[in-house]
């Protein structure tokens, strides 16, 4: 976990129950979920195996250990999880280069949160090396803290990444708004006790208590996020 949390950013404006905004990366802020699938298809093709398109919804949003492990088992590829992880990360870095496309509304939302001094964390199942590469495009200055999937014992869908981020920002999980694009990420945030905005990228996500589903980040702004935290949390 990396953190640069100024004391002035440990609380939002007085009168707001929202204390922090925690955002997923792939498919939420950057349009890279398709890149991951393309990478997996290419790597397994080199290994002599074709991936079934139906597997995409199964592996999307998951940590590398789960998605890579599933694909090894499904294909019977003769490769270890550690070896495959290196191949996937190497190929993905080559795929994204240094110009990662942002999702619609992402740049505007990050700028608004920064302008209002809202503590913000990036919480991803991707490894640190991938996060650091993507931040070169997104801008690490937008985040007070970042959490990578290989920096926690239990990554998504476990609550640990979001609990760690909330603690690092001195925020109560119930007063954190989380933005996620996959069921795995949503499960992680909800298990941590956060309020969730789901912006589905590949597979649909149903609305539920404590969860709002929108079609794009263009529908999300600070007023919207503050509205997620009910008056009972004030």
CSV table of N, CA and C in Angstrom, one decimal, residues 54-138:
chain,number,residue,atom,x,y,z
A,54,UNK,N,-17.1,-17.8,-22.9
A,54,UNK,CA,-17.9,-17.9,-21.7
A,54,UNK,C,-17.1,-17.7,-20.4
A,55,UNK,N,-15.8,-18.0,-20.5
A,55,UNK,CA,-15.0,-17.9,-19.2
A,55,UNK,C,-14.7,-16.4,-18.9
A,56,UNK,N,-14.9,-15.5,-19.8
A,56,UNK,CA,-14.6,-14.1,-19.5
A,56,UNK,C,-15.4,-13.6,-18.3
A,57,UNK,N,-16.7,-13.8,-18.3
A,57,UNK,CA,-17.5,-13.3,-17.2
A,57,UNK,C,-17.1,-14.0,-15.8
A,58,UNK,N,-16.5,-15.1,-15.9
A,58,UNK,CA,-16.0,-15.8,-14.7
A,58,UNK,C,-14.8,-15.2,-14.1
A,59,UNK,N,-13.9,-14.8,-14.9
A,59,UNK,CA,-12.6,-14.3,-14.5
A,59,UNK,C,-12.5,-12.8,-14.3
A,60,UNK,N,-13.5,-12.0,-14.9
A,60,UNK,CA,-13.5,-10.6,-14.9
A,60,UNK,C,-13.5,-10.0,-13.4
A,61,UNK,N,-12.7,-9.1,-13.2
A,61,UNK,CA,-12.7,-8.4,-11.9
A,61,UNK,C,-12.0,-9.2,-10.8
A,62,UNK,N,-11.6,-10.4,-11.0
A,62,UNK,CA,-11.0,-11.2,-10.0
A,62,UNK,C,-9.5,-10.9,-9.8
A,63,UNK,N,-9.0,-11.3,-8.6
A,63,UNK,CA,-7.5,-11.2,-8.4
A,63,UNK,C,-6.8,-12.2,-9.4
A,64,UNK,N,-5.6,-11.9,-9.7
A,64,UNK,CA,-4.8,-12.7,-10.6
A,64,UNK,C,-4.7,-14.2,-10.2
A,65,UNK,N,-4.6,-14.4,-8.9
A,65,UNK,CA,-4.5,-15.8,-8.4
A,65,UNK,C,-5.8,-16.6,-8.8
A,66,UNK,N,-6.9,-16.0,-8.7
A,66,UNK,CA,-8.2,-16.7,-8.9
A,66,UNK,C,-8.4,-16.8,-10.4
A,67,UNK,N,-8.3,-15.7,-11.2
A,67,UNK,CA,-8.5,-15.8,-12.6
A,67,UNK,C,-7.5,-16.7,-13.4
A,68,UNK,N,-6.2,-16.5,-13.0
A,68,UNK,CA,-5.2,-17.3,-13.7
A,68,UNK,C,-5.4,-18.8,-13.3
A,69,UNK,N,-5.6,-19.0,-12.0
A,69,UNK,CA,-5.8,-20.4,-11.5
A,69,UNK,C,-7.0,-21.1,-12.2
A,70,UNK,N,-8.1,-20.3,-12.4
A,70,UNK,CA,-9.2,-20.9,-13.1
A,70,UNK,C,-8.9,-21.3,-14.5
A,71,UNK,N,-8.2,-20.4,-15.2
A,71,UNK,CA,-7.9,-20.7,-16.6
A,71,UNK,C,-6.9,-21.9,-16.8
A,72,UNK,N,-6.0,-22.0,-15.8
A,72,UNK,CA,-5.1,-23.2,-15.9
A,72,UNK,C,-5.9,-24.4,-15.7
A,73,UNK,N,-6.8,-24.4,-14.8
A,73,UNK,CA,-7.6,-25.6,-14.5
A,73,UNK,C,-8.5,-25.9,-15.7
A,74,UNK,N,-9.1,-24.9,-16.3
A,74,UNK,CA,-10.1,-25.0,-17.3
A,74,UNK,C,-9.4,-25.5,-18.6
A,75,UNK,N,-8.2,-25.1,-18.9
A,75,UNK,CA,-7.5,-25.5,-20.1
A,75,UNK,C,-6.6,-26.7,-20.0
A,76,UNK,N,-6.2,-27.0,-18.7
A,76,UNK,CA,-5.2,-28.0,-18.5
A,76,UNK,C,-3.8,-27.6,-18.9
A,77,UNK,N,-3.6,-26.3,-19.0
A,77,UNK,CA,-2.2,-25.8,-19.5
A,77,UNK,C,-1.1,-26.3,-18.5
A,78,UNK,N,0.0,-26.7,-19.1
A,78,UNK,CA,1.1,-27.1,-18.3
A,78,UNK,C,2.0,-25.9,-17.9
A,79,UNK,N,1.5,-25.2,-16.9
A,79,UNK,CA,2.2,-24.0,-16.4
A,79,UNK,C,1.8,-23.8,-15.0
A,80,UNK,N,2.7,-23.3,-14.2
A,80,UNK,CA,2.4,-23.0,-12.8
A,80,UNK,C,1.7,-21.6,-12.7
A,81,UNK,N,1.0,-21.4,-11.6
A,81,UNK,CA,0.4,-20.2,-11.3
A,81,UNK,C,1.4,-19.0,-11.3
A,82,UNK,N,2.5,-19.2,-10.7
A,82,UNK,CA,3.6,-18.2,-10.6
A,82,UNK,C,4.1,-17.8,-12.0
A,83,UNK,N,4.3,-18.8,-12.8
A,83,UNK,CA,4.8,-18.6,-14.1
A,83,UNK,C,3.8,-17.9,-15.0
A,84,UNK,N,2.5,-18.3,-14.9
A,84,UNK,CA,1.5,-17.6,-15.6
A,84,UNK,C,1.3,-16.2,-15.2
A,85,UNK,N,1.4,-15.9,-13.9
A,85,UNK,CA,1.2,-14.5,-13.4
A,85,UNK,C,2.2,-13.6,-14.0
A,86,UNK,N,3.5,-14.0,-14.1
A,86,UNK,CA,4.5,-13.2,-14.7
A,86,UNK,C,4.2,-13.0,-16.2
A,87,UNK,N,3.8,-14.0,-16.9
A,87,UNK,CA,3.5,-13.9,-18.4
A,87,UNK,C,2.4,-12.9,-18.6
A,88,UNK,N,1.3,-13.0,-17.8
A,88,UNK,CA,0.1,-12.1,-17.9
A,88,UNK,C,0.5,-10.7,-17.6
A,89,UNK,N,1.2,-10.4,-16.5
A,89,UNK,CA,1.6,-9.1,-16.2
A,89,UNK,C,2.5,-8.5,-17.2
A,90,UNK,N,3.4,-9.2,-17.7
A,90,UNK,CA,4.4,-8.7,-18.8
A,90,UNK,C,3.6,-8.4,-20.0
A,91,UNK,N,2.7,-9.3,-20.5
A,91,UNK,CA,2.0,-9.0,-21.7
A,91,UNK,C,1.0,-7.9,-21.6
A,92,UNK,N,0.4,-7.7,-20.4
A,92,UNK,CA,-0.6,-6.6,-20.1
A,92,UNK,C,0.2,-5.3,-20.2
A,93,UNK,N,1.3,-5.2,-19.6
A,93,UNK,CA,2.1,-4.0,-19.6
A,93,UNK,C,2.4,-3.6,-21.0
A,94,UNK,N,2.8,-4.6,-21.8
A,94,UNK,CA,3.1,-4.3,-23.3
A,94,UNK,C,1.8,-3.8,-24.0
A,95,UNK,N,0.7,-4.4,-23.6
A,95,UNK,CA,-0.6,-4.0,-24.2
A,95,UNK,C,-1.0,-2.6,-23.9
A,96,UNK,N,-0.9,-2.2,-22.7
A,96,UNK,CA,-1.4,-0.8,-22.4
A,96,UNK,C,-0.4,0.3,-22.7
A,97,UNK,N,0.9,-0.1,-22.8
A,97,UNK,CA,1.9,1.0,-23.1
A,97,UNK,C,1.9,2.1,-22.0
A,98,UNK,N,1.8,3.3,-22.5
A,98,UNK,CA,1.8,4.4,-21.6
A,98,UNK,C,0.6,5.3,-21.8
A,99,UNK,N,-0.4,4.9,-22.5
A,99,UNK,CA,-1.5,5.7,-22.8
A,99,UNK,C,-2.8,4.9,-22.5
A,100,UNK,N,-3.2,4.9,-21.3
A,100,UNK,CA,-4.4,4.0,-20.9
A,100,UNK,C,-5.6,4.9,-21.1
A,101,UNK,N,-6.6,4.3,-21.8
A,101,UNK,CA,-7.9,5.1,-22.0
A,101,UNK,C,-8.7,5.1,-20.7
A,102,UNK,N,-9.2,6.3,-20.3
A,102,UNK,CA,-10.0,6.5,-19.2
A,102,UNK,C,-11.5,6.2,-19.6
A,103,UNK,N,-12.2,5.8,-18.6
A,103,UNK,CA,-13.7,5.6,-18.8
A,103,UNK,C,-14.4,6.9,-18.9
A,104,UNK,N,-15.5,7.0,-19.6
A,104,UNK,CA,-16.2,8.3,-19.7
A,104,UNK,C,-16.6,8.8,-18.3
A,105,UNK,N,-16.3,10.1,-18.1
A,105,UNK,CA,-16.6,10.7,-16.8
A,105,UNK,C,-15.5,10.5,-15.7
A,106,UNK,N,-14.5,9.7,-15.9
A,106,UNK,CA,-13.5,9.5,-14.9
A,106,UNK,C,-12.7,10.7,-14.6
A,107,UNK,N,-12.2,11.3,-15.6
A,107,UNK,CA,-11.3,12.5,-15.4
A,107,UNK,C,-12.1,13.6,-14.7
A,108,UNK,N,-13.3,13.9,-15.2
A,108,UNK,CA,-14.2,14.9,-14.5
A,108,UNK,C,-14.4,14.6,-13.1
A,109,UNK,N,-14.8,13.3,-12.7
A,109,UNK,CA,-15.1,13.0,-11.4
A,109,UNK,C,-13.8,13.1,-10.5
A,110,UNK,N,-12.7,12.6,-10.9
A,110,UNK,CA,-11.5,12.7,-10.1
A,110,UNK,C,-11.1,14.2,-9.9
A,111,UNK,N,-11.3,15.0,-10.9
A,111,UNK,CA,-11.0,16.5,-10.7
A,111,UNK,C,-11.9,17.1,-9.7
A,112,UNK,N,-13.2,16.7,-9.7
A,112,UNK,CA,-14.1,17.3,-8.8
A,112,UNK,C,-13.8,16.9,-7.4
A,113,UNK,N,-13.5,15.6,-7.2
A,113,UNK,CA,-13.2,15.1,-5.8
A,113,UNK,C,-11.9,15.9,-5.3
A,114,UNK,N,-10.9,16.1,-6.2
A,114,UNK,CA,-9.7,16.8,-5.7
A,114,UNK,C,-10.0,18.2,-5.4
A,115,UNK,N,-10.9,18.8,-6.2
A,115,UNK,CA,-11.2,20.3,-6.1
A,115,UNK,C,-11.9,20.5,-4.7
A,116,UNK,N,-12.6,19.5,-4.2
A,116,UNK,CA,-13.4,19.7,-3.0
A,116,UNK,C,-12.6,19.0,-1.8
A,117,UNK,N,-11.4,18.6,-2.0
A,117,UNK,CA,-10.6,18.0,-0.9
A,117,UNK,C,-11.2,16.7,-0.4
A,118,UNK,N,-11.8,15.9,-1.2
A,118,UNK,CA,-12.4,14.6,-0.7
A,118,UNK,C,-11.2,13.5,-0.7
A,119,UNK,N,-11.0,12.9,0.4
A,119,UNK,CA,-10.0,11.9,0.5
A,119,UNK,C,-10.4,10.7,-0.5
A,120,UNK,N,-9.4,10.3,-1.3
A,120,UNK,CA,-9.7,9.4,-2.4
A,120,UNK,C,-8.6,8.3,-2.4
A,121,UNK,N,-9.1,7.0,-2.5
A,121,UNK,CA,-8.1,5.9,-2.7
A,121,UNK,C,-8.4,5.1,-3.9
A,122,UNK,N,-7.4,4.6,-4.5
A,122,UNK,CA,-7.5,3.6,-5.6
A,122,UNK,C,-7.3,2.2,-5.0
A,123,UNK,N,-8.3,1.3,-5.2
A,123,UNK,CA,-8.3,0.0,-4.6
A,123,UNK,C,-8.5,-1.0,-5.7
A,124,UNK,N,-7.4,-1.7,-6.0
A,124,UNK,CA,-7.4,-2.6,-7.2
A,124,UNK,C,-6.9,-4.0,-6.8
A,125,UNK,N,-7.4,-5.0,-7.6
A,125,UNK,CA,-6.9,-6.4,-7.5
A,125,UNK,C,-5.7,-6.6,-8.3
A,126,UNK,N,-5.4,-5.6,-9.2
A,126,UNK,CA,-4.2,-5.7,-10.0
A,126,UNK,C,-2.9,-5.6,-9.1
A,127,UNK,N,-1.8,-6.0,-9.6
A,127,UNK,CA,-0.6,-6.0,-8.9
A,127,UNK,C,0.0,-4.6,-8.9
A,128,UNK,N,0.9,-4.3,-7.9
A,128,UNK,CA,1.5,-3.0,-7.8
A,128,UNK,C,2.1,-2.5,-9.1
A,129,UNK,N,2.9,-3.4,-9.8
A,129,UNK,CA,3.6,-3.0,-11.0
A,129,UNK,C,2.6,-2.5,-12.0
A,130,UNK,N,1.4,-3.1,-12.1
A,130,UNK,CA,0.4,-2.6,-13.1
A,130,UNK,C,-0.2,-1.3,-12.6
A,131,UNK,N,-0.6,-1.2,-11.3
A,131,UNK,CA,-1.1,0.0,-10.8
A,131,UNK,C,-0.2,1.2,-11.1
A,132,UNK,N,1.1,1.1,-10.8
A,132,UNK,CA,2.0,2.2,-11.0
A,132,UNK,C,2.1,2.6,-12.4
A,133,UNK,N,2.0,1.6,-13.4
A,133,UNK,CA,2.0,1.9,-14.8
A,133,UNK,C,0.8,2.7,-15.2
A,134,UNK,N,-0.4,2.3,-14.7
A,134,UNK,CA,-1.6,2.9,-15.0
A,134,UNK,C,-1.7,4.3,-14.5
A,135,UNK,N,-1.1,4.5,-13.3
A,135,UNK,CA,-1.1,5.8,-12.6
A,135,UNK,C,-0.4,6.9,-13.4
A,136,UNK,N,0.5,6.4,-14.3
A,136,UNK,CA,1.3,7.3,-15.1
A,136,UNK,C,0.3,8.0,-16.1
A,137,UNK,N,-0.8,7.4,-16.4
A,137,UNK,CA,-1.8,7.9,-17.3
A,137,UNK,C,-2.9,8.7,-16.5
A,138,UNK,N,-3.4,8.0,-15.5
A,138,UNK,CA,-4.5,8.6,-14.7
A,138,UNK,C,-4.0,9.7,-13.8
